[in-house]
Amino acid sequence: MRRLVGVEMTRLTARRGIRLLVLALLIITVVAGTTVFLKSHRTTPERLARARAAVASEHARCLSGEIKPFDAPPGVELDPQQFCDEQFNADNVRIDKQFHLSSFRDVVKGTATFMVILGLAIGATFIGAEWSHGTIVTLLAWEPRRYRVVAAKMIGCAAVVFAGAVVFEIILGAALVPAAIFRGDTAGLNGMWYRDVAGTVLRGATLAVIASMIGVSIANVARNTAAAIGIAFVYIAVIENIIRGLLPGYQRWLLTLNAGRFLIAEDMTEFPYRSTLGAGLLVAAYALGIFELSTATFRRRDIT
Amino acid sequence: MCPPPPDRSPMAIIEIEGLKKEYRRLRGGVTVAVAGLDLVVPEGGVFGFLGPNGSGKTTTIRCLLDLVRPTAGRCRILGAEARCDLPSVIRRIGSIVETPALFPTFSGKLNLQLLGRINGIGATSVDDILERVGLADRADDVVKTYSLGMRQRLGIAAALLKDPELLILDEPANGLDPAGIKEIRDLIKRLANEGRTVFVSSHILSEVQQVCDRVAILTRGRCVAAGSVHEVLSQGRATGLFLRVERPDLALSALQTAGLDATRDGDALRVASPPSDAAFITKVLADQGLYLTELRPDEADLETVFLELTQDPVVEEVAV
C-alpha cells in the first residue's frame, strides 16, 4: 500500500498542470510580497504633521463658510463650530499605511478559501484524468483491488494537497515578512499569535484535503473532471442557497457553513449551532461518507 | 462470495465456464455480449482468440481481468477465480486491453517506472524492456508524441514489465502498418519461445495463423470452433488435394475412372480426398504416363474458415 501511495503522489506531482499551478502560486506570492512591500509606509512624525496641517486648513475653511454641512436634515440648523470641530479635528488624524504582520491571520483565512477550491479541483482532475485517458484500466491490471487503488489515490492526493497548502501559506508569510520588517511593523507577534496562525493554516489545509477528497469521490463516480467540478458548484451555488432560503432550520447541516465555522474558529453570531471541532468533524464525516459511497460504486462498476 | 474452485484442468492456464455477460440498456432490454462461453487455454504457446467486432472477445478479456462482472459463469486464470483471487496471480499476468492507455503527457519511461514501482520493479528493468521493444531512444519523449505503433509497443512493454507467465494481448496489431504488424508477430513468437503463454485476440487472421498454435473462434458471444490451427481449419470446407499435371483433361478422366471425386480448376485439378490418398492418386496418374508437377493439400485458410463460421457478426440482442 505504501508503494502504491508513493506512486500516486509521484503521478500527481509529475502532472504538468500541477507543476504549472505551483509556478503560478510562487509567482502570486512574489507579486503579493512585492506589492505589499511597495504599498506599505511607516507613519513618521513629519508625515503625521503634514496630515494634521492639512486637516487644520480644512477646519479653517469650514469655519469661514467655504465648506457647508452637506447632510443637514431639512429645517435643522447645525452649529457651524460644532460641525467643523467634528468633521475636521486635527487631533484625531491617524495615518496607517503600514503592513502589520499581525494581520497575516486574516490573509490566511482568505487564502484558505482559495486552497479549498484548488483542493477540490486537484482531487477531481487527479482521478478524472485517469478516466478520460483510460489509464484506470492499465492501473487495475497491476493492482486489481479497487478499494486500495482509490484509497491510495486519496491518501496520495491528500498528502500532496495538505503539504502544498501549508507550504504555500508559509512561503506567503515569508514573502510578507520584509514588508513588515522594513516598511511596516511586527507588533503583536507573541506565542498566542503564532498558535493562532498555525491553527488557521492547519485548519485551512485540512479543509483543502477534505475538498480534494470530495473532488476525488465525485470525479470517480462521474468519471469526468468537469462534471465533478460542475456538481460541486451546483451544490454550493444552488442547493445550499435553496436550503438557506426555504429551510433555514437545516442551515446547521450545510457543508460550507460548517467549513467556514471550522476555519474561522471563533463564535459566530450568524452560525451559533456548532463548536469549531464539531463543525470540523461534521465536514470530515460528510467527506468520508461521499468517499465511501463513491468507492462502493467504483467496486461494483464494470470498467468498459 | 466465490464458489469453491473446481479441480483445475491439468496444464490449463485459462478456464472459462458458461461465461455470460449482459449489459442493460437505458431504454430497456439487454445486450448480450458473451453468451455462455466455454474455453480452456492450455499452458504454453500462442493461443489466438478470434472473432469479428462485437463478438465478445474484449468483454471476455475484461471478465478475465475482473474489469467487468460476469452475469453468469466463471473465469479462472492461473488457477485463481478472476472475481475473487485475481490479486494473488496478477503479478504473473501482463495485459493490454484494447488500446494501451498511458498518460500522454508523461514520458514513456516515466509511465513504465510508475507502473513498475507498484510491484517494486526498478528503473533498470524499465530501461531493459524499453530497449527490448525498440523504444530506448524515445524513452524520454512524452507519449503524446508517439506514433500509434510506438504506443502499441509501449503497451506491450508495460505488459512485459512484470516478466509475466501469461500475456493477454487484445488486438495488439490494431492500427499498425505491415512492418509494425511483423514486429509484433516476431515479438509474440519470441515471447512464446521463452516459455510464456500468449493469449492474443485479433481479427487479423493471416497474422494469427502465422503465430498461433491453437485458436478459438468466437461469434455472437459463443465459441464456434476451438483447437489447434489444423483442427480448426479442418472444420472449414472439406479438405482435399490440389494438383497440377501437364495434361489435365487426361488426368481428370483417369482420376474419375479410378472412382475419385476430381474436378477441374483452371489448369489444375482438385480431388476431394484426404491427404492420405496422395499415393494412390500418384499411382493412378503414373499408370497413365502422367506425371505431377505439383501436389499439395487443398486446405482452407483461416480466413475462409473464420468467415464460414462467423457469418452474422451482429451482437445478439434480446428484448426484455
Coordinates of C-alpha atoms in Angstrom, one line a residue:
Chain A
M1 CA 0.0 0.0 0.0
R2 CA 2.8 2.4 0.8
R3 CA 4.4 1.8 -2.6
L4 CA 1.0 2.5 -4.2
V5 CA 0.6 5.7 -2.3
G6 CA 4.1 6.7 -3.3
V7 CA 3.3 6.0 -6.9
E8 CA 0.2 8.1 -6.7
M9 CA 2.0 11.0 -5.1
T10 CA 4.6 10.9 -7.9
R11 CA 1.9 10.6 -10.5
L12 CA 0.1 13.7 -9.1
T13 CA 3.2 15.8 -8.7
A14 CA 4.6 14.9 -12.1
R15 CA 1.5 16.2 -13.9
R16 CA 2.1 19.3 -16.0
G17 CA -1.0 21.1 -14.6
I18 CA 0.2 20.7 -11.0
R19 CA 3.7 22.0 -11.9
L20 CA 2.1 25.0 -13.6
L21 CA 0.0 25.6 -10.6
V22 CA 3.0 25.5 -8.3
L23 CA 4.7 28.0 -10.6
A24 CA 1.6 30.2 -10.6
L25 CA 1.4 30.1 -6.8
L26 CA 5.1 31.1 -6.5
I27 CA 4.5 34.0 -8.8
I28 CA 1.5 35.0 -6.8
T29 CA 3.5 35.0 -3.5
V30 CA 6.3 37.1 -5.1
V31 CA 3.8 39.6 -6.6
A32 CA 1.9 39.8 -3.3
G33 CA 5.1 40.3 -1.3
T34 CA 6.5 42.9 -3.6
T35 CA 3.1 44.8 -3.8
V36 CA 2.7 44.9 -0.1
F37 CA 6.3 46.0 0.3
L38 CA 5.9 48.9 -2.1
K39 CA 2.5 50.0 -0.7
S40 CA 3.5 49.8 3.0
H41 CA 4.7 53.1 4.5
R42 CA 5.6 53.7 8.1
T43 CA 4.0 56.7 9.9
T44 CA 6.7 59.3 10.5
P45 CA 6.2 62.4 12.7
E46 CA 6.7 64.6 9.6
R47 CA 4.1 62.7 7.6
L48 CA 1.7 63.0 10.6
A49 CA 2.4 66.7 11.0
R50 CA 1.7 67.3 7.3
A51 CA -1.6 65.4 7.5
R52 CA -2.7 67.3 10.6
A53 CA -1.8 70.7 9.0
A54 CA -3.9 69.7 6.0
V55 CA -6.9 68.9 8.3
A56 CA -6.4 72.2 10.2
S57 CA -6.5 74.1 7.0
E58 CA -9.8 72.4 6.1
H59 CA -11.1 73.2 9.5
A60 CA -10.3 76.9 8.9
R61 CA -12.1 76.8 5.5
C62 CA -15.1 75.2 7.2
L63 CA -15.3 77.9 9.8
S64 CA -15.1 80.6 7.1
G65 CA -18.1 79.0 5.5
E66 CA -16.4 77.7 2.4
I67 CA -17.4 74.2 3.4
K68 CA -21.0 73.8 4.4
P69 CA -22.7 70.9 6.2
F70 CA -23.9 68.7 3.4
D71 CA -26.2 66.3 5.3
A72 CA -28.2 68.6 7.5
P73 CA -31.8 67.4 7.6
P74 CA -34.3 69.9 6.2
G75 CA -35.3 72.6 8.7
V76 CA -32.4 71.7 11.1
E77 CA -29.8 74.3 11.7
L78 CA -26.4 72.9 12.7
D79 CA -23.9 74.8 14.9
P80 CA -21.1 75.6 12.4
Q81 CA -18.4 75.4 15.1
Q82 CA -19.6 72.1 16.3
F83 CA -19.9 70.7 12.8
C84 CA -16.3 71.8 11.8
D85 CA -14.8 70.5 15.1
E86 CA -16.4 67.2 14.5
Q87 CA -15.5 66.9 10.8
F88 CA -12.0 68.4 10.8
N89 CA -10.3 67.5 14.1
A90 CA -6.6 67.5 13.6
D91 CA -6.0 65.7 16.9
N92 CA -7.9 62.7 15.6
V93 CA -5.8 62.3 12.5
R94 CA -4.3 58.8 12.3
I95 CA -2.2 57.6 9.4
D96 CA -1.8 53.8 8.9
K97 CA -0.4 52.8 5.6
Q98 CA 2.0 50.3 7.0
F99 CA 1.6 46.5 6.8
H100 CA 1.1 44.8 10.1
L101 CA 2.4 41.3 10.1
S102 CA -0.2 40.5 12.9
S103 CA -2.9 40.8 10.2
F104 CA -1.4 37.7 8.5
R105 CA -4.0 35.5 10.2
D106 CA -6.7 37.3 8.1
V107 CA -4.6 36.7 5.0
V108 CA -4.5 33.0 5.8
K109 CA -8.3 32.9 6.2
G110 CA -8.7 34.4 2.7
T111 CA -6.2 32.2 1.0
A112 CA -7.5 29.1 2.8
T113 CA -10.7 29.5 0.8
F114 CA -8.6 29.6 -2.4
M115 CA -6.8 26.5 -1.2
V116 CA -10.1 24.7 -0.6
I117 CA -11.2 25.5 -4.2
L118 CA -7.8 24.3 -5.5
G119 CA -8.0 21.1 -3.4
L120 CA -11.4 20.3 -4.9
A121 CA -10.1 20.9 -8.5
I122 CA -6.9 18.9 -7.9
G123 CA -8.8 15.9 -6.5
A124 CA -11.3 16.0 -9.3
T125 CA -8.7 16.3 -12.1
F126 CA -6.4 13.7 -10.5
I127 CA -9.0 10.9 -10.9
G128 CA -10.9 12.5 -13.8
A129 CA -7.7 12.3 -15.9
E130 CA -7.4 8.5 -15.2
W131 CA -10.9 8.0 -16.6
S132 CA -10.5 10.3 -19.6
H133 CA -7.2 8.7 -20.6
G134 CA -8.4 5.2 -19.8
T135 CA -5.4 4.6 -17.6
I136 CA -7.6 3.3 -14.9
V137 CA -7.7 0.0 -16.8
T138 CA -3.9 -0.1 -17.0
L139 CA -3.7 0.6 -13.3
L140 CA -6.2 -2.1 -12.4
A141 CA -4.1 -4.6 -14.5
W142 CA -1.4 -4.0 -11.9
E143 CA -3.5 -3.6 -8.8
P144 CA -7.0 -5.1 -9.2
R145 CA -8.1 -4.4 -5.6
R146 CA -10.2 -1.3 -6.4
Y147 CA -10.6 -0.1 -2.9
R148 CA -6.8 0.0 -2.5
V149 CA -6.4 1.9 -5.8
V150 CA -8.9 4.6 -4.8
A151 CA -7.6 4.8 -1.2
A152 CA -4.0 5.1 -2.4
K153 CA -5.1 7.9 -4.8
M154 CA -7.0 9.6 -2.0
I155 CA -4.1 9.4 0.5
G156 CA -1.6 10.5 -2.1
C157 CA -3.7 13.4 -3.2
A158 CA -4.5 14.4 0.4
A159 CA -0.8 14.3 1.4
V160 CA 0.2 16.5 -1.6
V161 CA -2.7 18.9 -1.1
F162 CA -2.0 19.3 2.7
A163 CA 1.7 19.8 2.2
G164 CA 1.1 22.1 -0.7
A165 CA -1.4 24.3 1.3
V166 CA 0.8 24.5 4.3
V167 CA 4.0 25.3 2.3
F168 CA 2.1 27.9 0.3
E169 CA 1.0 29.7 3.4
I170 CA 4.5 29.6 4.9
I171 CA 6.0 30.9 1.7
L172 CA 3.3 33.6 1.5
G173 CA 4.1 34.6 5.1
A174 CA 7.8 34.7 4.4
A175 CA 7.1 36.9 1.3
L176 CA 5.3 39.4 3.6
V177 CA 7.9 39.5 6.3
P178 CA 10.3 42.0 4.5
A179 CA 7.4 44.5 4.1
A180 CA 6.6 44.2 7.9
I181 CA 10.2 44.5 9.0
F182 CA 11.4 47.3 6.7
R183 CA 8.2 49.2 5.9
G184 CA 5.6 48.0 8.4
D185 CA 5.5 46.6 11.9
T186 CA 5.8 43.3 13.6
A187 CA 4.0 44.2 16.8
G188 CA 1.7 41.6 18.4
L189 CA 3.7 38.6 17.3
N190 CA 3.5 36.7 20.6
G191 CA 3.1 33.0 21.3
M192 CA -0.7 33.3 21.1
W193 CA -0.4 34.8 17.7
Y194 CA 1.8 32.1 16.4
R195 CA -0.5 29.4 17.7
D196 CA -3.5 31.2 16.2
V197 CA -1.9 31.5 12.8
A198 CA -0.6 27.9 12.9
G199 CA -4.1 26.7 13.8
T200 CA -5.6 28.7 11.0
V201 CA -3.1 27.4 8.5
L202 CA -3.6 23.8 9.6
R203 CA -7.4 24.1 9.6
G204 CA -7.3 25.6 6.1
A205 CA -5.0 22.8 4.9
T206 CA -7.3 20.3 6.4
L207 CA -10.3 21.8 4.6
A208 CA -8.3 21.7 1.4
V209 CA -7.7 18.0 2.0
I210 CA -11.4 17.4 2.6
A211 CA -12.3 19.3 -0.5
S212 CA -9.8 17.2 -2.5
M213 CA -11.4 14.1 -1.0
I214 CA -14.8 15.2 -2.2
G215 CA -13.3 16.1 -5.6
V216 CA -11.8 12.6 -6.0
S217 CA -15.0 10.9 -4.9
I218 CA -17.3 12.8 -7.2
A219 CA -15.0 12.5 -10.2
N220 CA -14.7 8.8 -9.6
V221 CA -18.4 8.4 -9.9
A222 CA -18.9 11.0 -12.7
R223 CA -15.7 9.6 -14.5
N224 CA -15.0 13.2 -15.6
T225 CA -13.2 16.2 -14.0
A226 CA -15.6 18.9 -15.4
A227 CA -18.7 17.0 -14.3
A228 CA -17.3 16.7 -10.8
I229 CA -16.5 20.4 -10.5
G230 CA -19.9 21.2 -12.0
I231 CA -21.7 19.1 -9.4
A232 CA -19.8 20.7 -6.6
F233 CA -20.5 24.2 -8.0
V234 CA -24.3 23.4 -8.4
Y235 CA -24.4 22.1 -4.8
I236 CA -22.6 25.2 -3.3
A237 CA -24.2 27.9 -5.5
V238 CA -27.7 26.5 -5.9
I239 CA -28.7 23.7 -3.5
E240 CA -27.2 25.3 -0.4
N241 CA -28.8 28.7 -1.2
I242 CA -32.2 27.0 -1.7
I243 CA -31.9 25.3 1.7
R244 CA -30.8 28.5 3.3
G245 CA -33.8 30.3 1.8
L246 CA -36.5 27.7 2.2
L247 CA -35.3 25.5 5.1
P248 CA -33.4 27.8 7.4
G249 CA -33.7 25.2 10.2
Y250 CA -31.4 22.9 8.2
Q251 CA -28.6 25.5 7.9
R252 CA -26.7 23.9 10.7
W253 CA -26.1 20.9 8.5
L254 CA -24.8 22.8 5.5
L255 CA -21.3 21.9 4.3
T256 CA -20.0 25.4 3.6
L257 CA -21.3 27.0 6.8
N258 CA -19.7 24.3 8.9
A259 CA -16.5 24.6 6.9
G260 CA -16.5 28.3 7.5
R261 CA -17.1 27.8 11.2
F262 CA -14.2 25.3 11.3
L263 CA -11.8 27.7 9.5
I264 CA -12.6 30.8 11.5
A265 CA -12.7 29.0 14.8
E266 CA -14.5 31.9 16.6
D267 CA -18.0 32.1 17.9
M268 CA -20.2 33.4 15.0
T269 CA -23.5 35.1 15.7
E270 CA -24.8 34.0 12.4
F271 CA -23.8 30.4 13.0
P272 CA -24.2 29.6 16.6
Y273 CA -25.0 25.9 16.1
R274 CA -21.7 24.2 16.5
S275 CA -18.2 24.3 18.0
T276 CA -15.1 24.5 15.9
L277 CA -14.4 20.9 16.5
G278 CA -18.0 19.8 15.9
A279 CA -18.1 21.7 12.6
G280 CA -14.8 20.1 11.5
L281 CA -16.0 16.7 12.4
L282 CA -19.2 17.1 10.6
V283 CA -17.4 18.3 7.4
A284 CA -15.0 15.3 7.7
A285 CA -17.9 12.9 8.2
Y286 CA -19.6 14.3 5.0
A287 CA -16.4 13.8 3.0
L288 CA -15.9 10.3 4.4
G289 CA -19.5 9.4 3.6
I290 CA -19.1 10.7 0.0
F291 CA -15.8 8.8 -0.4
E292 CA -17.3 5.5 0.8
L293 CA -20.3 5.9 -1.5
S294 CA -18.1 6.6 -4.4
T295 CA -15.8 3.7 -3.6
A296 CA -18.7 1.3 -3.2
T297 CA -19.9 2.4 -6.7
F298 CA -16.4 2.0 -8.2
R299 CA -16.1 -1.5 -6.8
R300 CA -19.3 -2.7 -8.4
R301 CA -18.9 -0.9 -11.6
D302 CA -17.9 -2.5 -14.9
I303 CA -14.8 -0.8 -16.3
T304 CA -15.5 -0.6 -20.0
Chain B
M1 CA -18.8 -15.0 -2.2
C2 CA -16.8 -17.1 -4.6
P3 CA -17.8 -20.7 -5.1
P4 CA -15.2 -23.3 -4.2
P5 CA -12.8 -23.7 -7.0
P6 CA -13.3 -26.9 -9.1
D7 CA -10.3 -29.1 -9.8
R8 CA -8.1 -27.3 -12.2
S9 CA -7.6 -28.9 -15.6
P10 CA -4.1 -30.1 -15.9
M11 CA -1.9 -27.6 -17.7
A12 CA -4.9 -25.2 -18.2
I13 CA -3.9 -21.6 -17.8
I14 CA -7.3 -20.0 -18.5
E15 CA -10.6 -21.8 -17.9
I16 CA -13.9 -20.2 -18.8
E17 CA -17.1 -22.0 -18.0
G18 CA -20.5 -20.8 -19.1
L19 CA -19.4 -17.2 -19.2
K20 CA -22.3 -14.8 -19.8
K21 CA -22.3 -11.1 -19.8
E22 CA -25.3 -9.0 -20.4
Y23 CA -25.5 -5.2 -20.5
R24 CA -28.7 -3.5 -19.5
R25 CA -29.7 -0.7 -21.8
L26 CA -31.1 2.6 -20.6
R27 CA -34.2 2.3 -22.8
G28 CA -34.8 -1.2 -21.5
G29 CA -33.7 -4.6 -22.9
V30 CA -30.4 -6.3 -22.7
T31 CA -27.4 -6.6 -24.9
V32 CA -25.8 -9.9 -24.7
A33 CA -22.0 -9.5 -25.2
V34 CA -21.0 -13.1 -24.2
A35 CA -23.5 -15.9 -24.2
G36 CA -22.3 -19.0 -22.3
L37 CA -18.7 -19.2 -23.4
D38 CA -16.7 -22.3 -22.5
L39 CA -13.0 -22.2 -23.2
V40 CA -9.8 -23.8 -22.0
V41 CA -6.4 -22.3 -22.8
P42 CA -3.5 -24.7 -22.2
E43 CA -0.2 -23.6 -20.8
G44 CA 2.5 -22.6 -23.3
G45 CA 2.4 -21.4 -26.8
V46 CA 0.3 -18.8 -28.5
F47 CA -3.5 -19.0 -28.3
G48 CA -5.4 -17.0 -30.8
F49 CA -8.8 -15.7 -29.7
L50 CA -10.6 -14.8 -32.9
G51 CA -13.9 -13.2 -33.7
P52 CA -15.4 -10.3 -35.6
N53 CA -16.0 -6.9 -33.9
G54 CA -18.7 -7.2 -31.3
S55 CA -18.3 -11.0 -30.9
G56 CA -17.3 -10.7 -27.2
K57 CA -13.6 -11.0 -27.3
T58 CA -12.8 -7.9 -25.3
T59 CA -15.6 -8.5 -22.9
T60 CA -14.2 -11.9 -22.2
I61 CA -10.8 -10.5 -21.6
R62 CA -12.3 -7.8 -19.3
C63 CA -14.0 -10.6 -17.3
L64 CA -10.7 -12.5 -17.0
L65 CA -9.1 -9.4 -15.6
D66 CA -12.1 -8.6 -13.3
L67 CA -12.8 -5.4 -15.1
V68 CA -16.4 -6.4 -15.7
R69 CA -18.6 -8.6 -13.6
P70 CA -20.0 -11.6 -15.4
T71 CA -23.7 -12.1 -15.4
A72 CA -23.2 -15.8 -15.1
G73 CA -20.4 -18.4 -15.3
R74 CA -16.9 -18.3 -14.0
C75 CA -13.4 -17.5 -15.2
R76 CA -10.2 -18.9 -13.8
I77 CA -6.8 -17.6 -14.7
L78 CA -3.6 -19.3 -13.5
G79 CA -5.9 -21.3 -11.2
A80 CA -7.4 -18.3 -9.5
E81 CA -11.0 -17.2 -9.6
A82 CA -11.0 -13.9 -11.5
R83 CA -13.7 -12.5 -9.3
C84 CA -12.0 -13.2 -6.0
D85 CA -8.4 -14.3 -6.3
L86 CA -7.1 -12.2 -9.1
P87 CA -4.8 -10.2 -6.8
S88 CA -2.9 -13.4 -5.9
V89 CA -1.9 -14.0 -9.5
I90 CA -1.9 -10.6 -11.1
R91 CA 1.9 -10.2 -10.8
R92 CA 2.2 -13.2 -13.2
I93 CA -0.1 -11.7 -15.8
G94 CA 0.7 -9.0 -18.3
S95 CA -2.1 -7.5 -20.3
I96 CA -3.2 -4.9 -22.9
V97 CA -6.9 -4.4 -23.1
E98 CA -7.8 -2.6 -26.4
T99 CA -5.6 0.4 -27.0
P100 CA -2.8 0.7 -24.4
A101 CA -3.7 3.5 -22.1
L102 CA -0.9 5.5 -20.7
F103 CA -0.5 9.1 -19.6
P104 CA 0.0 11.2 -22.8
T105 CA 1.9 14.0 -21.0
F106 CA 4.3 11.7 -19.3
S107 CA 7.3 10.2 -21.0
G108 CA 7.2 6.5 -21.9
K109 CA 9.9 5.8 -19.3
L110 CA 8.0 7.6 -16.5
N111 CA 4.8 5.8 -17.4
L112 CA 6.6 2.4 -17.1
Q113 CA 8.5 3.5 -13.9
L114 CA 5.3 4.4 -12.2
L115 CA 3.7 1.0 -13.1
G116 CA 6.9 -0.9 -12.2
R117 CA 7.1 0.8 -8.8
I118 CA 3.7 -0.7 -7.8
N119 CA 5.5 -4.1 -7.9
G120 CA 8.9 -2.9 -6.8
I121 CA 10.3 -3.1 -10.3
G122 CA 13.4 -0.9 -10.6
A123 CA 14.5 1.5 -13.3
T124 CA 17.0 -0.9 -14.8
S125 CA 14.2 -3.3 -15.7
V126 CA 12.3 -0.4 -17.3
D127 CA 15.4 0.5 -19.4
D128 CA 15.8 -3.1 -20.4
I129 CA 12.2 -3.5 -21.5
L130 CA 12.2 -0.3 -23.5
E131 CA 15.4 -1.5 -25.3
R132 CA 13.6 -4.8 -26.0
V133 CA 10.6 -3.2 -27.7
G134 CA 12.8 -0.7 -29.5
L135 CA 11.8 2.4 -27.7
A136 CA 15.0 3.2 -25.8
D137 CA 15.9 6.2 -27.9
R138 CA 12.4 7.7 -27.5
A139 CA 12.0 6.7 -23.8
D140 CA 12.2 10.3 -22.5
D141 CA 9.7 11.7 -25.0
V142 CA 6.2 12.3 -23.9
V143 CA 3.8 9.6 -25.0
K144 CA 1.5 12.0 -27.0
T145 CA 4.3 12.4 -29.5
Y146 CA 4.5 8.7 -30.2
S147 CA 3.0 7.1 -33.3
L148 CA 0.3 4.5 -32.9
G149 CA 2.8 1.7 -33.4
M150 CA 5.1 3.1 -30.7
R151 CA 2.2 3.4 -28.3
Q152 CA 1.3 -0.2 -29.0
R153 CA 4.9 -1.2 -28.3
L154 CA 4.9 0.8 -25.1
G155 CA 1.7 -1.0 -24.1
I156 CA 3.4 -4.3 -24.7
A157 CA 6.5 -3.1 -22.8
A158 CA 4.1 -2.3 -19.9
A159 CA 2.6 -5.8 -20.1
L160 CA 6.1 -7.4 -20.2
L161 CA 7.5 -5.4 -17.3
K162 CA 6.3 -7.9 -14.8
D163 CA 8.1 -10.7 -16.6
P164 CA 4.7 -12.5 -16.8
E165 CA 3.9 -16.1 -17.3
L166 CA 0.8 -15.2 -19.1
L167 CA 0.4 -12.4 -21.6
I168 CA -3.1 -11.3 -22.6
L169 CA -2.9 -9.1 -25.7
D170 CA -6.2 -7.6 -27.0
E171 CA -5.8 -6.7 -30.7
P172 CA -2.0 -5.9 -30.4
A173 CA -1.7 -5.2 -34.1
N174 CA -4.5 -2.7 -34.2
G175 CA -3.7 0.3 -36.3
L176 CA -0.2 -0.9 -37.2
D177 CA 1.4 -0.7 -40.6
P178 CA 2.7 -4.0 -42.2
A179 CA 6.2 -3.5 -40.7
G180 CA 4.7 -2.9 -37.3
I181 CA 2.5 -6.0 -37.5
K182 CA 5.5 -8.1 -38.4
E183 CA 7.4 -6.6 -35.4
I184 CA 4.6 -7.6 -33.1
R185 CA 4.3 -11.0 -34.7
D186 CA 8.0 -11.6 -34.2
L187 CA 7.8 -10.4 -30.6
I188 CA 4.9 -12.7 -29.8
K189 CA 6.9 -15.6 -31.3
R190 CA 9.9 -14.8 -29.2
L191 CA 7.8 -14.5 -26.0
A192 CA 6.2 -17.9 -26.7
N193 CA 9.6 -19.4 -27.3
E194 CA 10.7 -18.1 -23.9
G195 CA 8.0 -20.4 -22.4
R196 CA 5.3 -17.9 -21.8
T197 CA 1.7 -18.4 -22.7
V198 CA 0.4 -15.7 -25.0
F199 CA -3.3 -15.2 -25.3
V200 CA -3.9 -12.9 -28.3
S201 CA -7.2 -11.7 -29.5
S202 CA -7.3 -10.5 -33.1
H203 CA -9.4 -10.2 -36.2
I204 CA -6.3 -10.0 -38.5
L205 CA -6.4 -13.7 -39.4
S206 CA -3.4 -14.0 -41.6
E207 CA -1.3 -12.8 -38.7
V208 CA -2.9 -15.2 -36.2
Q209 CA -2.4 -18.1 -38.5
Q210 CA 1.3 -17.4 -38.6
V211 CA 1.9 -17.2 -34.9
C212 CA -0.7 -19.3 -33.1
D213 CA -0.5 -22.9 -32.0
R214 CA -4.2 -23.0 -31.0
V215 CA -7.2 -20.9 -31.8
A216 CA -10.8 -20.3 -30.7
I217 CA -13.3 -18.6 -32.9
L218 CA -16.0 -16.6 -31.2
T219 CA -19.1 -15.3 -32.7
R220 CA -22.1 -13.7 -31.0
G221 CA -20.6 -14.4 -27.7
R222 CA -20.2 -18.1 -28.3
C223 CA -17.2 -20.3 -29.2
V224 CA -17.9 -21.9 -32.5
A225 CA -14.5 -23.6 -33.0
A226 CA -11.5 -24.3 -30.9
G227 CA -8.4 -26.4 -31.1
S228 CA -5.1 -26.5 -32.9
V229 CA -4.9 -24.4 -36.1
H230 CA -5.1 -27.5 -38.2
E231 CA -8.1 -28.8 -36.3
V232 CA -10.0 -25.6 -36.8
L233 CA -9.0 -25.4 -40.4
S234 CA -10.5 -28.8 -40.9
Q235 CA -13.8 -27.5 -39.7
G236 CA -14.0 -25.3 -42.7
R237 CA -14.8 -26.6 -46.2
A238 CA -13.8 -30.2 -46.9
T239 CA -10.2 -30.7 -47.3
G240 CA -8.8 -32.3 -50.4
L241 CA -5.8 -32.3 -52.7
F242 CA -4.7 -29.8 -55.2
L243 CA -2.6 -31.0 -58.1
R244 CA -1.1 -29.8 -61.4
V245 CA -0.2 -32.1 -64.2
E246 CA 0.8 -31.4 -67.8
R247 CA -2.4 -32.8 -69.5
P248 CA -5.2 -32.0 -67.0
D249 CA -8.0 -33.4 -69.2
L250 CA -6.5 -36.8 -69.4
A251 CA -5.6 -36.7 -65.7
L252 CA -9.2 -35.7 -64.8
S253 CA -10.6 -38.6 -66.8
A254 CA -8.1 -41.1 -65.3
L255 CA -8.9 -40.0 -61.7
Q256 CA -12.7 -40.1 -62.3
T257 CA -12.3 -43.6 -63.8
A258 CA -10.5 -44.6 -60.7
G259 CA -13.5 -43.5 -58.6
L260 CA -12.1 -40.3 -57.3
D261 CA -14.1 -37.1 -56.9
A262 CA -12.0 -34.9 -59.1
T263 CA -12.8 -31.5 -60.6
R264 CA -11.1 -29.1 -63.0
D265 CA -9.9 -25.8 -61.6
G266 CA -8.3 -23.8 -64.4
D267 CA -5.2 -25.6 -65.5
A268 CA -5.2 -27.5 -62.2
L269 CA -7.3 -30.2 -60.6
R270 CA -8.9 -30.6 -57.2
V271 CA -9.6 -34.0 -55.7
A272 CA -12.0 -34.4 -52.7
S273 CA -9.9 -37.0 -51.0
P274 CA -7.9 -36.9 -47.7
P275 CA -4.2 -36.3 -48.0
S276 CA -3.6 -39.9 -47.2
D277 CA -4.9 -40.7 -50.8
A278 CA -2.0 -38.8 -52.3
A279 CA 0.0 -42.0 -53.0
F280 CA -3.0 -43.7 -54.7
I281 CA -3.5 -40.6 -56.9
T282 CA 0.1 -40.5 -57.9
K283 CA -0.1 -44.2 -58.9
V284 CA -3.3 -43.7 -60.9
L285 CA -1.7 -40.9 -62.9
A286 CA 1.7 -42.6 -63.3
D287 CA -0.1 -45.7 -64.7
Q288 CA -1.4 -43.4 -67.4
G289 CA 2.0 -41.9 -68.1
L290 CA 1.0 -38.6 -66.4
Y291 CA 3.5 -37.0 -64.0
L292 CA 2.6 -34.5 -61.4
T293 CA 4.3 -31.0 -61.3
E294 CA 2.5 -30.1 -58.0
L295 CA 0.6 -31.9 -55.3
R296 CA -0.4 -30.4 -52.0
P297 CA -3.2 -30.5 -49.5
D298 CA -6.1 -28.3 -50.6
E299 CA -6.7 -26.7 -47.2
A300 CA -8.9 -23.7 -46.5
D301 CA -7.1 -20.8 -44.9
L302 CA -8.1 -19.5 -41.5
E303 CA -9.8 -16.5 -43.0
T304 CA -12.1 -18.7 -45.1
V305 CA -13.0 -20.9 -42.1
F306 CA -13.5 -17.8 -40.0
L307 CA -15.9 -16.2 -42.5
E308 CA -17.8 -19.5 -42.8
L309 CA -18.1 -19.8 -39.0
T310 CA -18.9 -16.2 -38.2
Q311 CA -21.4 -15.2 -40.9
D312 CA -23.5 -12.8 -38.8
P313 CA -21.3 -10.6 -36.7
V314 CA -24.1 -8.7 -35.1
V315 CA -24.3 -9.0 -31.3
E316 CA -27.3 -10.8 -30.2
E317 CA -29.9 -8.6 -28.6
V318 CA -32.7 -9.9 -26.5
A319 CA -35.7 -7.7 -25.6
V320 CA -36.9 -8.0 -22.1

